[in-house]
Coordinates of N, CA and C in Angstrom, one line a residue:
S1 N 1.1 -0.8 0.0 CA -0.3 -0.1 0.0 C 0.9 1.3 0.1
P2 N 0.6 2.5 -0.5 CA 1.3 3.6 -0.8 C 1.2 4.1 0.6
A3 N 2.7 4.9 1.0 CA 2.5 6.0 1.9 C 1.2 6.8 2.0
P4 N 1.3 7.3 3.2 CA 0.2 8.6 3.2 C 1.2 9.7 2.4
G5 N 0.0 10.1 1.5 CA 0.4 11.7 0.8 C 1.4 10.9 -0.8
E6 N 1.1 10.0 -0.6 CA 1.6 9.3 -2.1 C 1.1 9.3 -3.2
K7 N 1.4 9.5 -4.2 CA 0.2 8.9 -4.9 C 0.2 7.4 -6.0
R8 N -1.3 6.9 -6.4 CA -0.2 5.6 -6.5 C -0.2 5.8 -8.4
R9 N 0.9 4.9 -8.4 CA 1.7 4.8 -9.5 C 1.1 3.9 -11.1
R10 N 0.6 4.1 -11.7 CA 0.0 3.1 -12.2 C 1.1 2.8 -13.0
R11 N 1.2 0.7 -13.0 CA 2.0 0.3 -14.0 C 1.5 0.2 -15.1
A12 N 2.4 0.4 -16.1 CA 1.7 -0.1 -17.5 C 1.9 -1.5 -17.9
P13 N 0.8 -1.8 -18.5 CA 0.6 -3.2 -18.7 C 2.0 -4.0 -19.7
R14 N 2.6 -5.0 -18.8 CA 4.0 -5.5 -19.9 C 3.3 -5.5 -21.1
R15 N 4.2 -5.5 -22.0 CA 4.4 -5.9 -23.6 C 5.4 -6.7 -24.0
L16 N 5.1 -8.3 -24.4 CA 5.7 -9.0 -24.6 C 6.7 -9.0 -26.1
A17 N 8.0 -9.1 -25.6 CA 9.0 -9.1 -26.4 C 8.7 -10.1 -27.4
S18 N 7.8 -8.9 -29.3 CA 8.1 -10.1 -29.6 C 9.2 -9.5 -31.1
R19 N 9.3 -11.1 -31.6 CA 10.2 -10.5 -32.5 C 10.4 -10.8 -34.0
P20 N 9.9 -10.7 -34.8 CA 9.3 -10.9 -36.3 C 9.6 -12.0 -37.3
L21 N 8.6 -12.7 -37.4 CA 9.7 -14.0 -37.8 C 9.8 -13.8 -39.4
S22 N 10.9 -13.7 -39.6 CA 11.1 -13.6 -40.8 C 10.9 -14.6 -41.3
L23 N 11.6 -14.7 -43.0 CA 11.6 -15.9 -44.0 C 12.9 -16.7 -43.7
R24 N 13.6 -16.0 -43.6 CA 15.2 -16.6 -43.1 C 15.5 -17.2 -41.8
S25 N 14.7 -16.9 -40.9 CA 14.6 -17.6 -39.6 C 14.2 -19.3 -40.0
L26 N 12.9 -18.7 -40.4 CA 11.9 -19.7 -40.3 C 12.5 -21.4 -41.6
S27 N 13.0 -20.8 -42.3 CA 13.7 -21.8 -43.5 C 15.2 -22.4 -42.6
D28 N 15.6 -21.1 -41.8 CA 16.8 -21.9 -41.1 C 16.7 -23.3 -40.2
F29 N 15.2 -23.3 -39.2 CA 14.5 -23.4 -37.7 C 14.0 -24.7 -38.9
I30 N 13.1 -24.8 -40.3 CA 12.7 -26.1 -40.9 C 14.3 -27.1 -41.5
F31 N 15.4 -26.2 -42.2 CA 16.2 -26.8 -42.2 C 17.3 -27.8 -40.9
A32 N 17.1 -27.3 -39.8 CA 17.8 -27.8 -38.5 C 17.1 -29.5 -38.1
E33 N 15.5 -28.5 -38.4 CA 14.4 -29.7 -38.0 C 15.1 -31.1 -39.2
I34 N 14.7 -30.6 -40.2 CA 14.8 -31.6 -41.0 C 16.3 -32.9 -40.7
H35 N 17.2 -32.0 -40.5 CA 18.8 -32.1 -40.3 C 18.7 -33.1 -39.6
A36 N 18.1 -32.5 -38.3 CA 18.5 -33.8 -36.5 C 17.4 -34.8 -36.8
R37 N 16.5 -34.5 -38.0 CA 15.6 -36.0 -38.0 C 16.4 -36.6 -38.7
F38 N 16.8 -36.0 -39.8 CA 18.0 -37.1 -41.1 C 19.1 -37.8 -40.9
A39 N 19.6 -37.3 -39.5 CA 21.3 -37.6 -39.3 C 20.7 -38.8 -38.5
T40 N 19.6 -39.3 -37.7 CA 19.4 -39.9 -37.3 C 18.9 -40.9 -38.0
M41 N 18.8 -41.3 -39.3 CA 18.7 -42.5 -40.2 C 19.9 -42.9 -41.0
M42 N 20.8 -41.8 -41.0 CA 22.3 -41.9 -41.5 C 23.2 -43.1 -41.1
P43 N 23.6 -44.0 -41.6 CA 24.7 -45.4 -41.6 C 26.2 -44.9 -41.0
K44 N 26.4 -45.1 -40.2 CA 27.8 -45.0 -39.5 C 29.1 -45.2 -40.0
T45 N 28.5 -46.4 -40.2 CA 29.7 -47.3 -41.2 C 29.4 -47.3 -42.5
F46 N 30.4 -47.9 -43.4 CA 30.1 -48.1 -45.5 C 30.0 -48.9 -45.4
F47 N 28.9 -49.6 -45.3 CA 28.2 -50.7 -45.6 C 28.5 -51.9 -44.6
F48 N 28.1 -51.4 -43.6 CA 28.4 -52.3 -42.2 C 29.5 -53.1 -41.4
C49 N 30.6 -53.0 -42.7 CA 31.9 -53.1 -41.7 C 33.3 -52.2 -41.9
M50 N 32.7 -51.0 -42.8 CA 34.4 -50.0 -42.6 C 33.7 -48.6 -42.3
S51 N 35.0 -47.8 -42.0 CA 35.1 -46.9 -41.7 C 34.3 -45.8 -42.8
L52 N 33.4 -45.0 -42.9 CA 33.3 -43.9 -43.6 C 34.4 -43.1 -44.6
K53 N 35.6 -42.8 -43.8 CA 36.5 -42.7 -44.4 C 36.8 -44.1 -45.8
T54 N 37.2 -44.7 -44.7 CA 37.4 -46.0 -46.2 C 36.5 -46.0 -47.0
G55 N 35.6 -46.0 -46.8 CA 33.9 -45.6 -48.0 C 34.4 -44.6 -49.3
A56 N 35.3 -43.5 -48.4 CA 35.2 -42.3 -49.6 C 36.0 -42.7 -50.4
W57 N 37.3 -43.1 -49.7 CA 38.1 -44.0 -50.9 C 37.8 -45.1 -51.7
I58 N 37.5 -45.8 -51.2 CA 36.6 -46.7 -52.2 C 35.8 -46.3 -53.2
M59 N 34.7 -45.3 -53.1 CA 34.1 -44.7 -53.9 C 34.4 -44.0 -54.9
T60 N 35.6 -43.5 -54.3 CA 37.0 -42.4 -55.7 C 37.9 -43.6 -56.3
G61 N 37.8 -44.7 -55.8 CA 38.8 -45.6 -56.9 C 37.7 -46.3 -57.8
C62 N 36.1 -46.4 -57.3 CA 35.3 -46.9 -58.2 C 35.3 -45.6 -59.5
N63 N 35.1 -44.6 -58.3 CA 35.1 -43.9 -59.7 C 36.5 -43.6 -60.9
L64 N 37.2 -43.7 -60.2 CA 38.3 -44.3 -61.5 C 38.4 -45.3 -61.9
I65 N 38.8 -46.4 -62.1 CA 38.5 -47.1 -62.6 C 37.2 -47.3 -63.9
Y66 N 36.5 -46.9 -63.3 CA 34.9 -46.9 -64.0 C 34.9 -46.0 -65.2
G67 N 36.2 -44.9 -64.8 CA 36.7 -44.0 -65.6 C 37.6 -43.8 -66.7
F68 N 38.9 -44.6 -66.5 CA 39.6 -45.3 -67.0 C 39.1 -46.6 -68.0
T69 N 38.3 -47.1 -67.7 CA 38.0 -48.0 -68.1 C 36.5 -47.9 -69.0
S70 N 35.9 -46.7 -69.1 CA 34.8 -46.3 -70.5 C 35.8 -45.2 -71.5
M71 N 36.5 -44.5 -70.8 CA 37.9 -44.0 -71.7 C 38.5 -44.8 -72.7
I72 N 39.0 -45.4 -72.6 CA 40.4 -46.4 -73.3 C 38.6 -47.3 -74.2
S73 N 38.2 -48.3 -73.6 CA 37.5 -48.9 -74.4 C 36.3 -47.9 -75.6
G74 N 36.1 -47.1 -74.7 CA 35.4 -46.2 -75.9 C 35.8 -45.8 -76.9
S75 N 37.5 -45.1 -76.8 CA 38.0 -44.5 -77.6 C 38.8 -45.7 -78.5
V76 N 38.9 -46.8 -77.7 CA 39.5 -48.3 -79.5 C 38.7 -48.3 -79.6
T77 N 37.3 -48.4 -79.0 CA 36.1 -49.2 -80.5 C 36.0 -47.8 -81.4
L78 N 35.5 -46.2 -81.0 CA 35.3 -45.2 -81.6 C 36.2 -45.6 -83.2
A79 N 37.3 -45.4 -83.0 CA 37.9 -45.7 -83.6 C 37.6 -46.0 -85.1
D80 N 37.4 -47.6 -84.7 CA 36.7 -48.9 -85.8 C 35.1 -48.3 -86.2
E81 N 34.5 -47.8 -85.2 CA 32.9 -47.9 -85.4 C 32.1 -46.7 -86.6
E82 N 32.0 -47.2 -87.3 CA 31.1 -46.3 -88.4 C 29.8 -45.8 -88.6
N83 N 28.9 -46.7 -88.1 CA 27.5 -46.9 -87.9 C 27.4 -45.4 -86.4
D84 N 26.8 -44.5 -87.1 CA 26.2 -42.9 -86.5 C 25.8 -43.4 -85.3
E85 N 24.8 -44.0 -84.8 CA 24.3 -44.3 -83.7 C 25.1 -45.1 -82.8
D86 N 25.5 -45.7 -83.0 CA 26.9 -46.5 -82.2 C 28.0 -45.9 -81.9
R87 N 28.5 -44.8 -82.8 CA 29.7 -43.9 -82.5 C 29.1 -42.7 -81.2
L88 N 27.5 -42.2 -81.3 CA 27.0 -41.3 -80.0 C 27.3 -42.1 -79.0
N89 N 27.4 -43.1 -79.1 CA 26.7 -44.0 -78.0 C 28.3 -44.2 -77.2
L90 N 29.2 -44.6 -78.3 CA 30.9 -44.8 -78.0 C 31.4 -43.2 -77.2
I91 N 30.7 -42.1 -78.3 CA 31.1 -40.8 -77.6 C 30.3 -40.5 -76.1
M92 N 29.4 -41.0 -75.6 CA 29.1 -40.8 -74.4 C 29.7 -41.6 -73.1
T93 N 29.9 -42.8 -73.9 CA 30.9 -43.0 -73.1 C 32.1 -42.7 -72.5
V94 N 32.6 -42.2 -73.6 CA 34.1 -41.4 -73.2 C 33.6 -40.7 -72.3
L95 N 32.9 -39.5 -72.7 CA 33.0 -38.4 -71.6 C 32.3 -38.7 -70.5
L96 N 31.1 -40.3 -70.2 CA 31.1 -40.3 -68.7 C 32.4 -40.9 -68.0
G97 N 33.2 -40.9 -68.9 CA 34.2 -41.6 -68.7 C 35.2 -40.2 -67.7
V98 N 35.4 -39.0 -69.0 CA 36.0 -38.3 -68.4 C 35.7 -37.6 -67.5
C99 N 34.0 -37.9 -66.9 CA 34.0 -36.7 -65.9 C 33.8 -38.1 -64.9
N100 N 34.1 -39.0 -64.8 CA 34.1 -40.3 -63.8 C 35.1 -39.6 -63.4
L101 N 36.7 -39.5 -63.4 CA 37.9 -38.5 -63.9 C 37.9 -37.3 -62.8
G102 N 37.0 -36.0 -63.4 CA 36.9 -35.5 -63.0 C 35.9 -35.8 -60.9
I103 N 35.1 -36.5 -61.1 CA 34.5 -36.3 -60.4 C 35.7 -37.0 -59.1
A104 N 35.8 -38.0 -59.0 CA 37.3 -38.3 -58.2 C 38.4 -37.6 -57.9
G105 N 38.8 -36.9 -58.7 CA 39.5 -36.0 -58.3 C 39.3 -34.8 -57.7
V106 N 38.0 -35.1 -57.4 CA 36.9 -33.8 -56.9 C 37.6 -34.1 -55.1
M107 N 37.2 -35.7 -55.2 CA 37.0 -36.2 -53.7 C 38.3 -36.2 -53.1
I108 N 38.9 -36.8 -54.1 CA 40.9 -37.0 -53.5 C 41.2 -35.7 -53.0
S109 N 40.9 -34.5 -53.8 CA 41.2 -33.6 -53.0 C 40.5 -33.2 -51.6
A110 N 39.1 -33.1 -51.4 CA 38.5 -33.3 -51.1 C 38.8 -34.1 -49.1
L111 N 39.3 -35.1 -49.2 CA 39.8 -36.0 -48.7 C 41.3 -35.6 -48.1
I112 N 42.3 -35.1 -48.9 CA 43.1 -34.3 -48.4 C 43.2 -32.9 -47.7
K113 N 42.5 -32.5 -48.2 CA 42.3 -31.1 -47.3 C 41.6 -31.1 -46.5
G114 N 41.0 -32.2 -46.1 CA 39.4 -32.2 -45.3 C 38.5 -31.2 -45.6
C115 N 38.2 -31.1 -46.7 CA 37.2 -29.7 -46.8 C 35.8 -30.6 -46.9
E116 N 34.3 -29.9 -46.4 CA 33.4 -30.3 -46.2 C 32.5 -29.8 -47.5
R117 N 32.6 -29.3 -47.6 CA 32.5 -28.2 -49.3 C 32.7 -28.6 -50.5
R118 N 33.5 -29.5 -50.7 CA 34.4 -30.3 -51.8 C 33.7 -31.5 -51.6
V119 N 33.4 -31.8 -50.6 CA 32.2 -33.1 -50.6 C 30.7 -32.9 -50.6
F120 N 30.5 -31.9 -50.2 CA 29.7 -31.4 -51.0 C 29.1 -31.3 -52.3
L121 N 30.6 -30.7 -53.2 CA 30.3 -30.4 -54.4 C 30.5 -32.2 -54.9
Y122 N 31.0 -32.8 -54.8 CA 30.8 -34.2 -55.1 C 29.8 -35.2 -55.1
L123 N 29.1 -34.8 -53.9 CA 27.9 -35.1 -53.7 C 27.5 -34.9 -55.2
I124 N 26.7 -33.5 -55.4 CA 25.8 -33.2 -56.6 C 26.4 -33.1 -57.2
L125 N 28.0 -33.5 -58.2 CA 27.9 -34.4 -59.0 C 27.9 -35.8 -59.4
Q126 N 27.9 -36.1 -57.9 CA 28.2 -38.0 -58.0 C 26.0 -38.4 -58.5
M127 N 25.8 -37.9 -57.9 CA 24.0 -37.8 -57.7 C 23.6 -38.0 -59.3
A128 N 24.2 -36.3 -60.2 CA 23.8 -36.8 -61.3 C 24.5 -37.5 -62.5
N129 N 26.0 -37.9 -61.8 CA 26.8 -38.9 -62.6 C 26.3 -40.1 -62.6
L130 N 25.3 -40.7 -61.1 CA 25.0 -42.1 -61.1 C 23.7 -41.8 -61.8
F131 N 22.9 -40.9 -61.8 CA 21.7 -40.8 -62.7 C 21.9 -41.8 -64.0
I132 N 23.3 -40.2 -65.1 CA 23.3 -40.8 -66.1 C 23.5 -42.0 -66.6
I133 N 24.2 -42.6 -65.6 CA 24.5 -43.9 -65.6 C 23.6 -45.1 -66.2
S134 N 23.1 -44.9 -64.6 CA 21.8 -45.7 -64.5 C 20.9 -45.3 -65.5
V135 N 20.5 -44.5 -66.1 CA 19.3 -44.3 -67.4 C 20.1 -45.0 -68.6
F136 N 21.3 -44.2 -68.8 CA 22.1 -44.1 -69.9 C 22.4 -45.9 -70.2
S137 N 22.8 -46.7 -68.9 CA 22.7 -48.3 -69.1 C 21.8 -49.4 -69.4
A138 N 21.1 -48.6 -68.7 CA 19.6 -49.3 -69.1 C 18.5 -49.0 -70.3
I139 N 19.0 -48.2 -71.3 CA 18.4 -47.6 -72.5 C 19.3 -49.2 -73.7
N140 N 20.7 -48.8 -73.5 CA 21.6 -49.8 -74.2 C 21.5 -51.3 -73.9
M141 N 20.7 -51.6 -73.1 CA 20.9 -52.9 -72.3 C 19.6 -53.5 -73.5
F142 N 18.5 -52.6 -73.7 CA 17.4 -53.1 -75.3 C 17.6 -53.3 -75.9
E143 N 19.2 -53.0 -76.8 CA 19.4 -53.4 -77.7 C 20.0 -54.7 -78.4
F144 N 20.2 -55.5 -77.4 CA 20.9 -56.9 -76.9 C 19.5 -57.6 -77.3
K145 N 19.7 -59.3 -77.3 CA 18.2 -59.7 -77.5 C 17.7 -59.7 -76.0
S146 N 16.9 -60.8 -75.8 CA 16.0 -61.4 -74.5 C 16.5 -61.8 -73.3
I147 N 17.6 -63.1 -73.6 CA 18.4 -63.7 -72.6 C 19.0 -62.5 -71.8
T148 N 20.1 -62.3 -73.0 CA 21.3 -60.8 -72.4 C 20.8 -60.0 -72.0
R149 N 19.6 -59.5 -72.5 CA 19.4 -58.2 -71.7 C 18.4 -58.3 -70.4
S150 N 18.2 -59.8 -70.3 CA 17.6 -60.2 -68.7 C 18.7 -59.7 -68.1
F151 N 19.6 -60.4 -68.0 CA 20.9 -60.4 -67.7 C 21.8 -58.9 -67.3
G152 N 21.8 -58.6 -68.4 CA 22.2 -56.9 -68.6 C 21.4 -55.8 -67.3
L153 N 20.1 -56.1 -67.7 CA 19.2 -55.3 -66.6 C 19.4 -56.0 -65.0
V154 N 19.8 -57.1 -64.7 CA 19.5 -57.6 -63.3 C 21.4 -56.8 -62.7
G155 N 22.1 -56.7 -63.9 CA 23.8 -56.3 -63.5 C 23.0 -55.3 -63.4
I156 N 22.4 -54.1 -64.1 CA 22.8 -52.7 -63.8 C 21.7 -52.6 -62.7
L157 N 20.8 -53.6 -62.4 CA 19.8 -53.1 -61.3 C 21.0 -53.6 -59.9
L158 N 21.8 -54.6 -59.9 CA 22.6 -54.8 -58.4 C 23.6 -53.1 -58.4
M159 N 24.0 -53.1 -59.4 CA 25.1 -52.2 -59.4 C 25.0 -50.7 -59.2
S160 N 23.6 -50.3 -59.6 CA 23.0 -49.6 -58.8 C 23.0 -49.4 -57.6
I161 N 21.9 -50.4 -57.2 CA 21.7 -50.6 -55.6 C 23.4 -50.6 -55.4
L162 N 24.5 -51.0 -55.5 CA 25.1 -50.6 -54.6 C 26.0 -49.5 -54.9
W163 N 25.7 -48.8 -56.1 CA 26.4 -47.3 -56.6 C 25.6 -46.4 -55.3
W164 N 23.9 -46.4 -55.5 CA 23.3 -45.7 -54.9 C 23.3 -45.8 -53.3
Y165 N 23.4 -47.1 -52.6 CA 23.7 -47.0 -50.9 C 25.1 -46.0 -50.6
G166 N 26.6 -46.7 -51.4 CA 27.7 -46.2 -51.2 C 27.6 -44.2 -51.5
F167 N 26.1 -43.8 -52.0 CA 26.5 -42.4 -52.2 C 25.9 -42.1 -50.8
Y168 N 24.3 -42.5 -50.4 CA 23.5 -42.5 -49.4 C 24.5 -42.4 -48.2
C169 N 25.9 -43.6 -48.0 CA 27.3 -43.4 -47.2 C 27.4 -42.2 -47.0
M170 N 28.5 -41.9 -48.1 CA 29.2 -40.9 -48.4 C 28.1 -39.4 -47.8
I171 N 27.0 -39.1 -48.0 CA 25.9 -38.0 -47.4 C 26.3 -38.2 -45.6
S172 N 26.7 -39.7 -45.5 CA 26.9 -39.4 -43.6 C 27.9 -38.9 -43.1
F173 N 29.5 -39.1 -44.2 CA 30.8 -39.0 -43.9 C 30.9 -37.5 -44.5
Y174 N 30.0 -36.1 -45.1 CA 30.0 -35.1 -45.4 C 29.0 -34.9 -44.5
N175 N 28.2 -35.3 -43.7 CA 27.9 -34.4 -42.4 C 29.3 -34.6 -41.1
E176 N 30.1 -35.7 -40.7 CA 30.4 -36.5 -40.0 C 31.4 -35.7 -39.8
L177 N 32.3 -35.5 -41.1 CA 33.4 -34.3 -41.8 C 33.2 -32.7 -41.1
E178 N 31.4 -32.2 -41.7 CA 31.2 -31.3 -41.4 C 31.0 -30.5 -39.7
E179 N 30.8 -31.6 -39.3 CA 30.7 -31.7 -37.6 C 31.9 -32.1 -36.9
Y180 N 33.0 -32.4 -37.3 CA 34.4 -32.8 -37.1 C 35.0 -31.5 -37.3
N181 N 34.8 -30.6 -38.2 CA 35.0 -29.1 -38.9 C 34.7 -28.6 -38.0
R182 N 33.2 -28.0 -37.9 CA 33.4 -27.3 -36.9 C 33.1 -27.1 -35.2
T183 N 33.3 -28.3 -35.1 CA 34.3 -28.5 -33.9 C 35.3 -28.5 -33.6
T184 N 36.2 -29.2 -34.1 CA 37.1 -28.1 -34.5 C 37.3 -26.6 -34.5
V185 N 37.3 -25.6 -34.9 CA 37.0 -24.5 -35.1 C 36.8 -23.9 -34.0
K186 N 35.5 -24.2 -33.2 CA 34.8 -23.7 -32.2 C 36.4 -24.1 -31.6
S187 N 36.6 -25.2 -30.5 CA 37.7 -25.4 -29.8 C 39.2 -24.4 -30.4
G188 N 38.9 -24.7 -31.2 CA 40.6 -24.0 -32.0 C 40.6 -22.2 -31.1
V189 N 39.2 -21.5 -31.4 CA 38.8 -20.3 -30.4 C 38.7 -20.4 -29.2
I190 N 38.2 -21.5 -28.6 CA 38.4 -21.6 -27.2 C 39.5 -21.0 -26.8
E191 N 40.2 -22.3 -27.6 CA 41.5 -22.2 -27.1 C 42.5 -20.7 -27.1
I192 N 42.2 -19.7 -28.0 CA 43.0 -19.0 -28.4 C 42.9 -17.6 -27.2
T193 N 41.2 -17.5 -27.3 CA 40.8 -16.6 -26.2 C 41.4 -17.5 -25.0
A194 N 41.2 -18.0 -24.2 CA 42.0 -18.7 -23.0 C 43.1 -18.6 -22.9
T195 N 44.5 -18.8 -24.1 CA 45.4 -18.2 -24.3 C 45.7 -16.7 -23.9
N196 N 44.9 -16.2 -24.7 CA 45.7 -14.8 -24.5 C 45.0 -14.0 -23.2
T197 N 44.6 -14.8 -22.7 CA 43.8 -13.6 -20.9 C 45.6 -14.2 -20.5
T198 N 46.0 -14.6 -20.9 CA 47.9 -15.1 -19.3 C 48.6 -14.1 -20.1
G199 N 48.1 -13.8 -21.3 CA 49.4 -13.4 -22.3 C 50.4 -13.9 -23.1
L200 N 49.9 -14.9 -23.0 CA 50.9 -15.9 -23.9 C 50.4 -16.3 -25.7
E201 N 51.4 -16.4 -26.2 CA 51.0 -16.8 -27.7 C 50.4 -17.9 -27.6
P202 N 49.5 -18.4 -28.6 CA 49.8 -20.1 -28.8 C 50.0 -20.8 -29.3
V203 N 50.7 -21.7 -28.9 CA 51.8 -22.6 -29.3 C 51.3 -23.5 -30.0
M204 N 49.7 -24.1 -30.1 CA 49.4 -25.1 -30.6 C 48.2 -25.0 -31.1
F205 N 47.6 -25.2 -32.7 CA 46.4 -25.1 -33.1 C 45.8 -26.5 -33.3
P206 N 44.8 -26.5 -33.0 CA 44.3 -28.5 -33.9 C 44.1 -28.2 -35.2
D207 N 44.5 -28.9 -35.6 CA 44.7 -29.2 -37.5 C 43.5 -29.5 -38.0
K208 N 42.9 -29.0 -39.0 CA 41.5 -29.3 -39.6 C 42.4 -30.3 -40.6
A209 N 42.2 -31.4 -40.3 CA 42.4 -32.9 -41.5 C 41.9 -34.0 -41.3
I210 N 41.5 -33.9 -42.0 CA 40.2 -35.5 -42.2 C 40.7 -36.6 -41.5
E211 N 42.4 -36.7 -41.1 CA 43.1 -38.1 -40.8 C 42.3 -38.1 -39.1
S212 N 41.9 -37.3 -38.7 CA 41.6 -37.1 -37.1 C 40.2 -37.9 -36.7
T213 N 39.4 -38.5 -38.1 CA 38.0 -38.4 -38.2 C 37.9 -40.3 -37.7
L214 N 36.3 -40.6 -37.7 CA 36.4 -41.7 -37.5 C 37.3 -43.0 -38.5
V215 N 38.3 -43.9 -38.0 CA 38.8 -45.0 -39.0 C 38.6 -46.6 -38.4

């Protein structure tokens, strides 16, 4: 109760602090929720028995093998082929080989540098590459006889399943590398701050390298 002679002050009603919900913050929230739900479904190993880093090297080796094989076989056969339709298929085979060598180079540089952005670039290129290979191989199988076509389609189906599951594991590898690099940079900032409070120069910084990830 107010003292005698003192006027009672009216309290202004409290207003809740309202932050305008921008489109960017909403999209970031939705992306974070999807990423959190999707992360629980990602594989922790490559084909249930190897580390994701080892799987990245295996996928790179598959790109190299496919690239060299397609380039050599397509180039040798292209020189003796006279049919225009077959020549077009062989040219497509050679181009796919060149693309696979380039994709393998992107992944090799990503593994050496430990850069998650290059792994992300690899994922985009590899997804387009696998789609083209699957469709191109399936279309060419219809030119053979029924028995050969059946075995060929089964082989393409099995190859596509293995390739696409390996690609799925590489998404998990990207998440692992991105998480490692983010936590490494954060720990480096904490270390520098703690060192500067004592007036000393930092002696050692965490290395942003892929070798420290899961092996």
